[in-house]
PDB file of C-alpha atoms in Angstrom:
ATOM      1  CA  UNK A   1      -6.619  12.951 -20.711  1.00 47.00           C
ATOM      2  CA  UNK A   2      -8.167  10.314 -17.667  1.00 54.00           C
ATOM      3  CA  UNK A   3      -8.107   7.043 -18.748  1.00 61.00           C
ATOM      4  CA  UNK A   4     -11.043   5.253 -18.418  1.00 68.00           C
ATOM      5  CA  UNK A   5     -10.688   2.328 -16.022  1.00 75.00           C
ATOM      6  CA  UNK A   6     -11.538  -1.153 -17.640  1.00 81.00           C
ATOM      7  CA  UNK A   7     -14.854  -2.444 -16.788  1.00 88.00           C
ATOM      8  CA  UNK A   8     -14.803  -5.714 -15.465  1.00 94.00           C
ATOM      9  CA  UNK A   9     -17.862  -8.305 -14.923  1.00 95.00           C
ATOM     10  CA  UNK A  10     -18.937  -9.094 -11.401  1.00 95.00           C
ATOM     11  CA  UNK A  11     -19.129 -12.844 -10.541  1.00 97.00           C
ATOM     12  CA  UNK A  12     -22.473 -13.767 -10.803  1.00 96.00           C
ATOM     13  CA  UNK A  13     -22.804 -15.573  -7.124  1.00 95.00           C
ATOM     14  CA  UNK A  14     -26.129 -15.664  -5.265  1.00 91.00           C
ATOM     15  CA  UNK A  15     -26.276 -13.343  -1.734  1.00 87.00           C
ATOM     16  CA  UNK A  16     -27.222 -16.122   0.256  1.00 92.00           C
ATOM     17  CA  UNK A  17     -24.811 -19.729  -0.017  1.00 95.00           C
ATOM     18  CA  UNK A  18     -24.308 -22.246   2.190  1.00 96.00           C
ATOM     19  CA  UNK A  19     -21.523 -22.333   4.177  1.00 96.00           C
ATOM     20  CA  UNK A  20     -19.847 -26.067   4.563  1.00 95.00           C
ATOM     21  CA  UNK A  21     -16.916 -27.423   5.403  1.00 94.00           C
ATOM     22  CA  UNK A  22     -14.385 -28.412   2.974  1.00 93.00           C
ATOM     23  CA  UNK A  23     -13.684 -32.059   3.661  1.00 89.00           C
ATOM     24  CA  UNK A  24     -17.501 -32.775   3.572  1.00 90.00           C
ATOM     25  CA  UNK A  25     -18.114 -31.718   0.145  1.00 89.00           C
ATOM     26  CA  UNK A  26     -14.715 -32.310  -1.960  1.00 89.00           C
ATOM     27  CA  UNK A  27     -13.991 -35.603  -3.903  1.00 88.00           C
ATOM     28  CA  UNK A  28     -10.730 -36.199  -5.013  1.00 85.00           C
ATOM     29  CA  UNK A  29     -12.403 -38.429  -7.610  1.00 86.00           C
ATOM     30  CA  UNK A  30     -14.703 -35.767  -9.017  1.00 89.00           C
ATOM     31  CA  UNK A  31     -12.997 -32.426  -8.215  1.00 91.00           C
ATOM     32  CA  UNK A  32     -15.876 -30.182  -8.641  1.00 95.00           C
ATOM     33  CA  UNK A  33     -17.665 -27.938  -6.299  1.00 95.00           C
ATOM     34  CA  UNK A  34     -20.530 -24.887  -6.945  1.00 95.00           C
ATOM     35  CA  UNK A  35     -22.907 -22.915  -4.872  1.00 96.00           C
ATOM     36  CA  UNK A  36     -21.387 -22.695  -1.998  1.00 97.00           C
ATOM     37  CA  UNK A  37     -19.592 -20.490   1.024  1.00 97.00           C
ATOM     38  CA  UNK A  38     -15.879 -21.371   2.768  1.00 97.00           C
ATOM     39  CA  UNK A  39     -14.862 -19.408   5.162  1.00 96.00           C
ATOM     40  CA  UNK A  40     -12.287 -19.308   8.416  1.00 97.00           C
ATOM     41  CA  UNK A  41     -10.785 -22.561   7.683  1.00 95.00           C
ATOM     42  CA  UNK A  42      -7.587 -23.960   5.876  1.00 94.00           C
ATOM     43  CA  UNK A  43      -7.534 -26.157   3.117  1.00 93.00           C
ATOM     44  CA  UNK A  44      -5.589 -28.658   1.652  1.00 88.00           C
ATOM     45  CA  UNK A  45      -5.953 -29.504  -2.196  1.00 86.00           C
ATOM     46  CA  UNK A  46      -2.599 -31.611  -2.267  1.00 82.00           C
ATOM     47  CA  UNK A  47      -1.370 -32.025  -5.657  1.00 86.00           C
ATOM     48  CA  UNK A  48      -4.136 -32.661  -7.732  1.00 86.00           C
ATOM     49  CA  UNK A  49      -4.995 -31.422 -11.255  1.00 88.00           C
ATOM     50  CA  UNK A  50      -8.320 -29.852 -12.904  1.00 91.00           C
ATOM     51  CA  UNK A  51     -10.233 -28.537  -9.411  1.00 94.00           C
ATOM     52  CA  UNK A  52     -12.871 -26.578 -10.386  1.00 96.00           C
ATOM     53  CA  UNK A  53     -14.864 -23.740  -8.448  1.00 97.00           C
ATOM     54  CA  UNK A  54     -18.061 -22.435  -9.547  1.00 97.00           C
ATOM     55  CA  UNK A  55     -20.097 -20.415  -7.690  1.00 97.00           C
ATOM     56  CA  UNK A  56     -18.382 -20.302  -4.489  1.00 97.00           C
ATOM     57  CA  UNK A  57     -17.086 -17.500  -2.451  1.00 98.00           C
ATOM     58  CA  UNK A  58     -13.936 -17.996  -0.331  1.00 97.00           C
ATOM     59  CA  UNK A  59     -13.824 -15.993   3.250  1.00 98.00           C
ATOM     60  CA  UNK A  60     -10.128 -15.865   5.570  1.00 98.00           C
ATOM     61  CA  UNK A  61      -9.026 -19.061   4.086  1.00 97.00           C
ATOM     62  CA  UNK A  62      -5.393 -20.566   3.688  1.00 96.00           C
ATOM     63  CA  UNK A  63      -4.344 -22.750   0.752  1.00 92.00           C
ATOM     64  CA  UNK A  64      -1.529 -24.875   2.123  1.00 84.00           C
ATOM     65  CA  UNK A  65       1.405 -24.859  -0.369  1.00 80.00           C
ATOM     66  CA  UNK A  66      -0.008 -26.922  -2.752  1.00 85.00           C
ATOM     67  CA  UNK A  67       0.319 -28.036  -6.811  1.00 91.00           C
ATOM     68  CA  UNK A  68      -2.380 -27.502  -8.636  1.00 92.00           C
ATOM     69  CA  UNK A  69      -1.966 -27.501 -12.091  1.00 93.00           C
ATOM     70  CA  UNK A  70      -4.659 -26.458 -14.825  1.00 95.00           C
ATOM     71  CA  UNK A  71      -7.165 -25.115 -11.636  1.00 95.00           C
ATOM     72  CA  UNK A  72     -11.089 -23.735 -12.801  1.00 97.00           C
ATOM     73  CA  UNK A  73     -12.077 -20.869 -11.366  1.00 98.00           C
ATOM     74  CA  UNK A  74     -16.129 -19.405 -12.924  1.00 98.00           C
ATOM     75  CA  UNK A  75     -18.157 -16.561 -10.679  1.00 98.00           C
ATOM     76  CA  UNK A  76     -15.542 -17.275  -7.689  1.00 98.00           C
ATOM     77  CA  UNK A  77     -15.015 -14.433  -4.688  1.00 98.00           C
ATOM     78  CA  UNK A  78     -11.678 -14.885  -2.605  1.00 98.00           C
ATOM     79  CA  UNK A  79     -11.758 -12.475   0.462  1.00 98.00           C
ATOM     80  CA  UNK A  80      -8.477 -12.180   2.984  1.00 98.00           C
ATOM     81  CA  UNK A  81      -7.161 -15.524   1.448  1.00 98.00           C
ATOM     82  CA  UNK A  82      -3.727 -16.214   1.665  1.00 97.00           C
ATOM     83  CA  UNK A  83      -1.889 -18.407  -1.334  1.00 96.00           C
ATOM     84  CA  UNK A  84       1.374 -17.937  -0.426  1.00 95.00           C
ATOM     85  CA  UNK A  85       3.864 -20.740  -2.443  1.00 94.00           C
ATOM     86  CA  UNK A  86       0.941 -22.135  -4.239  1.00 95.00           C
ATOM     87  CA  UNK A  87       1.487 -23.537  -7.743  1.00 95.00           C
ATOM     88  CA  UNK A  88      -1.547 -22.619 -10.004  1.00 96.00           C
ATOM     89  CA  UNK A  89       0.008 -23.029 -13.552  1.00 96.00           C
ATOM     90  CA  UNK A  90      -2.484 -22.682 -16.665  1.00 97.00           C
ATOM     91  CA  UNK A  91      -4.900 -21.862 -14.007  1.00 97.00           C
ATOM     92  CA  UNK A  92      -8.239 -20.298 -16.316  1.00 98.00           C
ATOM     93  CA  UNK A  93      -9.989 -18.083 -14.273  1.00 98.00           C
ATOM     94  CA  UNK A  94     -13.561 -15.964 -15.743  1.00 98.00           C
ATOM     95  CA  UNK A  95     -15.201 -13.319 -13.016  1.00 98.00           C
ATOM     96  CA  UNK A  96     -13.438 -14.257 -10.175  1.00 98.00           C
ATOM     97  CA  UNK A  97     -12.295 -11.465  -7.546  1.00 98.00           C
ATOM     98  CA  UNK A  98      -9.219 -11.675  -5.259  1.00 98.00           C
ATOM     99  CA  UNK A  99     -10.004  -8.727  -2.610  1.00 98.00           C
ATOM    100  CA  UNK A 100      -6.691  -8.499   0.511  1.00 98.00           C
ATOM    101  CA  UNK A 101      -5.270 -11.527  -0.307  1.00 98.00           C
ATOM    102  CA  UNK A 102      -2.174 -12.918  -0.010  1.00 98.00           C
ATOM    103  CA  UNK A 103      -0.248 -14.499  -3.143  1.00 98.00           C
ATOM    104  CA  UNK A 104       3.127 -13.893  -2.386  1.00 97.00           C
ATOM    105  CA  UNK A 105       5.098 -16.424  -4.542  1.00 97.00           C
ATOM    106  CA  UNK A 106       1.854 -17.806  -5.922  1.00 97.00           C
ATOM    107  CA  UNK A 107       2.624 -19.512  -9.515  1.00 97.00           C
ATOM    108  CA  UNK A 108       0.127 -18.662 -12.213  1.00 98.00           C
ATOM    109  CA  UNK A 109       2.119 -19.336 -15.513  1.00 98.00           C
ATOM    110  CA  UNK A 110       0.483 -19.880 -18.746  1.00 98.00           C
ATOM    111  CA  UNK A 111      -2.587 -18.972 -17.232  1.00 98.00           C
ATOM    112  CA  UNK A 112      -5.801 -17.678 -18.444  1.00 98.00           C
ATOM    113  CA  UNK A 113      -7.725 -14.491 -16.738  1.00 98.00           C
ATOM    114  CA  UNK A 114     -10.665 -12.527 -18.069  1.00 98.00           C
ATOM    115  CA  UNK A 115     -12.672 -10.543 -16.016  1.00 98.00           C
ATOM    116  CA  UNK A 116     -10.827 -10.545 -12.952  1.00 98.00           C
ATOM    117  CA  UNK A 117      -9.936  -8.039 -10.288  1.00 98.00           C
ATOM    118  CA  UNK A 118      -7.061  -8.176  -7.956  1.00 98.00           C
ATOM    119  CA  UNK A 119      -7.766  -5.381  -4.868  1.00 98.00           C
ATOM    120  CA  UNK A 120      -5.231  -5.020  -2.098  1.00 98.00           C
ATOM    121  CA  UNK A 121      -3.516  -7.743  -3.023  1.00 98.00           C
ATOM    122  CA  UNK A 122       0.245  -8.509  -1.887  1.00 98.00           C
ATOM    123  CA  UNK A 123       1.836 -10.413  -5.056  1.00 98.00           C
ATOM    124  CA  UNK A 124       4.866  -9.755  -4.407  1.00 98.00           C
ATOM    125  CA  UNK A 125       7.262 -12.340  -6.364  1.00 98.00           C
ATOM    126  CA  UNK A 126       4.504 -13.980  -8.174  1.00 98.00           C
ATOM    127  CA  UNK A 127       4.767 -15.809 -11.432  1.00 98.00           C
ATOM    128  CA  UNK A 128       2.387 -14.590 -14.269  1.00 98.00           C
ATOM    129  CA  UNK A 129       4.640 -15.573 -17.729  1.00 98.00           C
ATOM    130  CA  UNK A 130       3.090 -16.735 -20.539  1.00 98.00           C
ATOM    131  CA  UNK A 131      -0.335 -15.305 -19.292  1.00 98.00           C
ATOM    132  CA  UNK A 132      -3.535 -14.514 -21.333  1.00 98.00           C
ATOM    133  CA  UNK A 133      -4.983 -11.299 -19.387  1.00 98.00           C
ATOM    134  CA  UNK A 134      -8.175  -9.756 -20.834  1.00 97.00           C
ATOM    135  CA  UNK A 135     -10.284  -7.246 -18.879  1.00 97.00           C
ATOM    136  CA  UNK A 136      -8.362  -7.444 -15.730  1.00 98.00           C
ATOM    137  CA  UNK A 137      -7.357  -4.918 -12.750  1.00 97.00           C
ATOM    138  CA  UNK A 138      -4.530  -5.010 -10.546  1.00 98.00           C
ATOM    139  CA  UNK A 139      -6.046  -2.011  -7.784  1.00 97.00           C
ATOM    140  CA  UNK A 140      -3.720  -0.880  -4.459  1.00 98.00           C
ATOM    141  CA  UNK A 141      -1.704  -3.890  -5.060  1.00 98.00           C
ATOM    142  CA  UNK A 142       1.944  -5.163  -4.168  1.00 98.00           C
ATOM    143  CA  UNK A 143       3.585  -6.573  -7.083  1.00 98.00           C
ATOM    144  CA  UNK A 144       7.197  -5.564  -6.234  1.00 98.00           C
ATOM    145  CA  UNK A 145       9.455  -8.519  -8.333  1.00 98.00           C
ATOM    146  CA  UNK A 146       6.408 -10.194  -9.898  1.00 98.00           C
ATOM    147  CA  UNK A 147       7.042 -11.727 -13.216  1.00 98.00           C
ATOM    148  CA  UNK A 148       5.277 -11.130 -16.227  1.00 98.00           C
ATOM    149  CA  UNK A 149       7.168 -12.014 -18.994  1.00 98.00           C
ATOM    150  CA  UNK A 150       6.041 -12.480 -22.382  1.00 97.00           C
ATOM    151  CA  UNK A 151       2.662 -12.316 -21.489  1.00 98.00           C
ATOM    152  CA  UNK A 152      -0.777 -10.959 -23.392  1.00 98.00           C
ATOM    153  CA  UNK A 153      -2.670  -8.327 -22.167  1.00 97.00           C
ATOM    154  CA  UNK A 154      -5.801  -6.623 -23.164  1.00 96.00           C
ATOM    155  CA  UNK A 155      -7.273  -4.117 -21.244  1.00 96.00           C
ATOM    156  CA  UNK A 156      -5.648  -4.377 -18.577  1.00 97.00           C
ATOM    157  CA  UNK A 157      -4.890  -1.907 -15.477  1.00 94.00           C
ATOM    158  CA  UNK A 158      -2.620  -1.241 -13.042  1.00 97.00           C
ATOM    159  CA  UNK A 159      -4.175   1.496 -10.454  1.00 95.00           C
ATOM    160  CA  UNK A 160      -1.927   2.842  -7.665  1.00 96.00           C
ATOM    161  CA  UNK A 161       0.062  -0.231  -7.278  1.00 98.00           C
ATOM    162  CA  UNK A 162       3.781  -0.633  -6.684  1.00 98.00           C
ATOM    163  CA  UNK A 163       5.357  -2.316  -9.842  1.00 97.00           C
ATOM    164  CA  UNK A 164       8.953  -1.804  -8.375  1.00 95.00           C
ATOM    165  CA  UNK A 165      11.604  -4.890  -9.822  1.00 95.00           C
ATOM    166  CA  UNK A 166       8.489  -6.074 -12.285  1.00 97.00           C
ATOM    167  CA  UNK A 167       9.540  -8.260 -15.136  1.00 97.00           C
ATOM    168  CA  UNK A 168       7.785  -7.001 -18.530  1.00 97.00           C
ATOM    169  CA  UNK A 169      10.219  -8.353 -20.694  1.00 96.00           C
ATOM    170  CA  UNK A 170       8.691  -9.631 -23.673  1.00 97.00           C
ATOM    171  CA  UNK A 171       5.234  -8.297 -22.878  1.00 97.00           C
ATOM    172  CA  UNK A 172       3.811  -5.273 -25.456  1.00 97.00           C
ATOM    173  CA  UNK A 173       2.536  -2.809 -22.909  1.00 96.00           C
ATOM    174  CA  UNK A 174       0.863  -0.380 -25.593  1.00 94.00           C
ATOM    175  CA  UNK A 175      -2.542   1.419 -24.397  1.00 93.00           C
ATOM    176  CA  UNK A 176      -1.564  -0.802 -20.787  1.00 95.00           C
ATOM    177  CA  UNK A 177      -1.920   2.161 -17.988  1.00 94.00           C
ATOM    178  CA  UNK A 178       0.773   2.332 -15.165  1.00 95.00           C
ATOM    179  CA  UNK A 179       0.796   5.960 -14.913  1.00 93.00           C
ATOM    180  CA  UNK A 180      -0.402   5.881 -11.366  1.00 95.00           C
ATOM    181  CA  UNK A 181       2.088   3.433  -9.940  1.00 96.00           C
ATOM    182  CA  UNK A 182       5.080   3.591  -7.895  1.00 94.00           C
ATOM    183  CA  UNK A 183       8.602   1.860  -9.078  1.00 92.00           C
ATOM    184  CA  UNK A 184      11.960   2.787  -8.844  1.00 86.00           C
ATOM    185  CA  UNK A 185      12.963  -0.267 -11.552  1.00 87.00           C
ATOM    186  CA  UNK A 186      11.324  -2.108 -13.895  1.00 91.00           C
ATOM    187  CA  UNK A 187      12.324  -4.726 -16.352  1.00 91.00           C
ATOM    188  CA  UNK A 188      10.719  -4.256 -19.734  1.00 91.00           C
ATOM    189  CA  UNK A 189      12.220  -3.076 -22.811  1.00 89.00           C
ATOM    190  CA  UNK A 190      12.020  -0.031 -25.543  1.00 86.00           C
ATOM    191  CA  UNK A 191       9.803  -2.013 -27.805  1.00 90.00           C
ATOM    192  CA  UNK A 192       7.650  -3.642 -25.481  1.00 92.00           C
ATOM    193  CA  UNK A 193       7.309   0.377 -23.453  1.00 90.00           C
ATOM    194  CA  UNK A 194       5.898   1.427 -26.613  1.00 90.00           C
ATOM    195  CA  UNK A 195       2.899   2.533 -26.350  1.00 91.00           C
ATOM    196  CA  UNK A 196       1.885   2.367 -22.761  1.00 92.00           C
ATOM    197  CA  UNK A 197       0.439   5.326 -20.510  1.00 92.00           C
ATOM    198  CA  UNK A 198       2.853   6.217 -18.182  1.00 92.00           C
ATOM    199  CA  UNK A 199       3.163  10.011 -15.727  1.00 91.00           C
ATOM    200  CA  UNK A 200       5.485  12.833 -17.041  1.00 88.00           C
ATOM    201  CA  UNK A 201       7.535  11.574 -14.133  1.00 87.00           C
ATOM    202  CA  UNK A 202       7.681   7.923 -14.950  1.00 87.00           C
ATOM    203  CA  UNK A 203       8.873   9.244 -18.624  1.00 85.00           C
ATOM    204  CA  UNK A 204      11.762  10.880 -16.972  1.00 82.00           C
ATOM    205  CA  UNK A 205      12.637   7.549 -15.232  1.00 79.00           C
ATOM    206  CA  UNK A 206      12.663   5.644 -18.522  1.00 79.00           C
ATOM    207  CA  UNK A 207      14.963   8.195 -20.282  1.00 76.00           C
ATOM    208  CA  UNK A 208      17.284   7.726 -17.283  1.00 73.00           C
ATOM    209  CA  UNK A 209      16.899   3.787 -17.258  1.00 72.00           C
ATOM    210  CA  UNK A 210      17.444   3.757 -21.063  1.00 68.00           C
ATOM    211  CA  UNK A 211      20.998   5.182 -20.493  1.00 66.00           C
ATOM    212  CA  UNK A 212      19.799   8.458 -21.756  1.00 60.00           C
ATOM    213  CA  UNK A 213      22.050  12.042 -20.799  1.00 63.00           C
ATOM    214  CA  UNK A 214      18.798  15.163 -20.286  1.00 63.00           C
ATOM    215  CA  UNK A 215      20.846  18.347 -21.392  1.00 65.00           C
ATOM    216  CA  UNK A 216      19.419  21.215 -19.283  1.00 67.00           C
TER     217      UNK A 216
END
C-alpha cells in the first residue's frame, strides 16, 4: 500500500517583495520584520532572543554562528541558506520552507514546527530533541547523526533521505514513514519502532540490529 505523502500548507508570501538590505530594516530594540525579500548577503543576528520573520523570503544567505533562542518564523521561504552552528532552541516555526540549505549542526531543541518542509537539505548533526513536529517533510535530505530524541511527531515524513546514525530514542515512530530512506544504523528502540512504515529490507535490518539469529 503507497502512503500518502503529508500535505503541507504553502507560506502565504506575496510574488512580488521588496528586496532590502538587512542592516536598514532590523532593530535590535523591536526585532520584527514582514513583507520583505533578502537575498545574496550575510547576516548577523548576534545573540538576541524573540526575532521574528513574517512574510519574508530568504535567497543565498548566511547566518553567522549565532544564538538565537525562542526565534518566530510565520509564511517564511529560505532558499540555498546556510545555518551551519546556529543555535535556534524553542524556535516556533508555521509554513515556512527550507529548500538546499545548509543546517549542519544547526540547534533546534524544544522547538515547534507545523507545516514545514525541509527539501535538499544537509542536516547532518543537527539537534531536534524535545521537538513538537506536526505536518512536516524531511524530502532528499541529509540527516546522517541528527538527533531527535524524545520528540513528538504527527504526520510527519521522511522521503528518500539518509537517516544513517539518527537518534530516535525516546520518540514513538508509529504511522511515521521511513520506508524510502537509506541507513545502515539507527538509534531508536523496540517500543518507540512500533508502529512505523518501514521496506521489507529495512525490517531485515531491525531483526539484525535487535540481536536477532534468521534461521534459513
Amino acid at each position: 500500500m503507497k502512503q500518502v505523502p503529508v500535505k503541507i500548507m504553502e507560506p502565504a508570501i506575496p510574488k512580488d517583495l521588496p528586496e532590502k538590505n538587512f542592516a536598514d530594516c532590523f532593530d535590535p530594540d523591536e526585532p520584527y520584520i514582514e513583507h520583505v525579500l533578502f537575498k545574496d548577503t550575510a547576516i548577523d543576528l548576534g545573540d538576541r532572543r524573540g526575532v521574528e520573520f513574517t512574510e519574508v523570503r530568504f535567497q543565498n544567505v548566511t547566518f553567522s554562528e549565532a544564538t538565537v533562542p525562542q526565534l518566530y518564523l510565520r509564511d517564511v521561504i529560505f532558499e540555498s541558506c546556510d545555518f551551519a552552528n546556529v543555535q535556534l532552541d524553542e524556535v516556533t516555526m508555521k509554513r515556512v520552507r527550507f529548500m538546499n540549505c545548509r543546517l549542519i549542526g544547526t540547534s533546534m531543541t524544544e522547538g515547534v514546527f507545523e507545516d514545514v518542509l525541509f527539501r535538499e537539505c544537509n542536516l547532518q548533526m543537527a539537534a531536534l530533541g524535545f521537538s513538537k513536529q506536526k505536518n512536516v517533510r524531511y524530502e532528499n535530505c541529509r540527516l546522517n547523526e541528527a538527533d531527535f530524541y524524545t520528540c513528538k511527531l504527527k504526520k510527519v515524513d521522511f522521503s528518500e533521505c539518509e537517516l544513517s546514525g539518527i537518534n530516535f530514542t525516546g520518540t514513538p515512530l508509529k504511522a511515521i514513514d521511513i520506508s524510502s530512506c537509506r541507513f545502515e544504523r539507527i538509534s531508536v528502540t523496540l517500543e518507540d519502532l512500533k508502529g512505523a512504515i518501514v521496506s521489507e529490507e529495512q525490517a531485515l535490518a531491525f531483526v539484525v540490529m535487535l540481536g536477532l539469529i534468521i534461521k534459513k
